[in-house]
Amino acid sequence: MALSVSYGERYGWTVVQVAGEVDISGVAALRERLQRLVTDGCLRMVVDISRVDFCDSTGFAVLVATRRMLSSRNGRLRLVLPGPEVHTRKILQLFGIERIFEVHDSVDEALADLREPALTADAVEAVPRPREGTHATTD
């Protein structure tokens, strides 16, 4: 299956959908697209490779290079991997993908922390609350 790369935005993150085979013949298109997004200002990226049928070391190298490029700009990269039973995921795990990247099982999971910001106890205490009988004044 030929490589296809598409992208859009959700919650302020660029979500890149990759499908097909990421090998020596198609890796240039993926590298070009990811580099262009970063140079155009995308600093928060989710790369969904859950529909990738095959990924060799050249594809893995492109993901690592994109992560480094984003890190050098204080950006972030999250990956969505194929399901645990998929051979591609097993190969990527051999490359150490889960030690290098923030990995998730779906785009929704990768963006879950952005949909509903959770207030921690510290954050709740830090929110100023008006007290009875006091009035704020400005000088």
XYZ file of C-alpha atoms in Angstrom:
139
model
C 0.000 0.000 0.000
C 1.346 3.430 -0.932
C 2.150 5.915 1.795
C -0.394 8.631 2.528
C 0.099 11.579 4.870
C -2.637 14.006 5.892
C -2.960 16.443 8.755
C -5.320 18.726 10.614
C -5.578 20.491 13.958
C -7.258 19.505 17.233
C -7.007 21.359 20.539
C -4.103 23.409 19.207
C -2.095 20.323 18.221
C -1.312 19.293 14.664
C -2.496 15.720 14.111
C -0.672 13.954 11.287
C -2.314 10.796 9.948
C 0.094 8.354 8.292
C -1.098 5.221 6.492
C 0.518 2.601 4.295
C 4.160 1.586 4.194
C 6.921 3.769 5.582
C 10.003 2.438 3.855
C 12.878 3.695 1.728
C 10.553 4.431 -1.190
C 8.063 6.595 0.723
C 10.039 7.968 3.617
C 11.079 11.139 1.765
C 7.455 12.285 1.522
C 6.929 11.741 5.245
C 10.182 13.511 6.156
C 9.298 16.465 3.924
C 5.795 16.844 5.365
C 6.895 16.636 9.011
C 9.828 19.011 8.512
C 7.611 21.494 6.670
C 5.061 21.476 9.480
C 7.764 22.175 12.062
C 9.429 24.921 10.013
C 5.990 26.475 9.449
C 5.606 26.825 13.224
C 3.912 23.645 14.386
C 5.368 22.971 17.834
C 2.864 20.436 19.178
C 2.345 17.374 17.037
C 0.591 14.025 17.279
C 1.741 11.587 14.611
C -0.821 8.818 14.185
C 0.904 5.783 12.695
C -1.834 3.355 13.756
C -2.639 2.617 10.095
C 0.966 2.024 9.049
C 1.340 -1.479 7.623
C 5.132 -1.457 7.623
C 7.821 0.813 9.045
C 11.519 0.195 8.566
C 14.489 1.898 10.207
C 14.298 4.845 7.779
C 10.775 5.618 8.972
C 11.851 5.311 12.595
C 14.779 7.671 11.874
C 12.363 10.282 10.457
C 10.260 10.129 13.632
C 13.370 10.537 15.803
C 14.602 13.462 13.680
C 11.192 15.145 13.921
C 11.194 14.700 17.692
C 14.653 16.273 17.918
C 13.613 19.139 15.668
C 10.577 19.837 17.835
C 12.559 19.501 21.074
C 15.106 22.038 19.855
C 12.199 24.490 19.486
C 10.636 23.551 22.856
C 7.960 21.561 21.035
C 6.412 18.168 21.735
C 5.711 15.037 19.744
C 3.254 12.318 20.686
C 2.868 9.081 18.736
C -0.210 6.933 18.216
C 0.912 3.359 17.600
C -0.834 0.451 15.899
C -2.614 -2.006 18.190
C -0.526 -4.367 20.322
C -1.268 -7.325 18.065
C 0.013 -5.561 14.925
C 3.441 -6.621 13.701
C 4.474 -3.010 12.979
C 4.080 -2.096 16.654
C 6.200 -5.063 17.700
C 8.984 -3.975 15.328
C 8.830 -0.376 16.600
C 9.024 -1.663 20.166
C 12.252 -3.455 19.245
C 13.601 -0.057 18.121
C 12.770 1.239 21.625
C 9.969 3.537 20.506
C 8.276 3.586 23.913
C 11.454 4.776 25.649
C 11.950 7.657 23.203
C 8.424 8.920 22.532
C 5.188 9.646 24.356
C 3.117 6.784 22.934
C -0.636 6.362 22.920
C -3.177 3.900 21.554
C -5.430 6.516 19.915
C -5.505 10.176 18.943
C -8.235 10.748 21.530
C -5.979 9.283 24.225
C -3.029 11.399 23.037
C -5.148 14.545 23.362
C -7.190 13.542 26.432
C -5.318 15.838 28.799
C -6.199 18.800 26.594
C -9.954 18.331 26.463
C -10.721 18.780 30.150
C -8.013 20.471 32.156
C -7.909 18.808 35.540
C -7.550 21.041 38.561
C -5.176 19.644 41.116
C -5.611 20.388 44.801
C -2.707 22.859 44.564
C -4.330 24.632 41.633
C -7.659 24.876 43.422
C -5.970 26.377 46.503
C -4.107 28.879 44.326
C -7.340 30.311 42.916
C -8.132 33.498 44.875
C -11.518 33.410 46.515
C -13.406 36.450 47.791
C -13.968 36.490 51.520
C -17.102 37.703 53.183
C -16.908 41.225 54.439
C -13.841 42.222 52.429
C -13.750 44.344 49.359
C -11.024 44.651 46.810
C -9.934 48.186 46.082
C -7.561 49.619 43.548
C -5.361 52.641 43.997
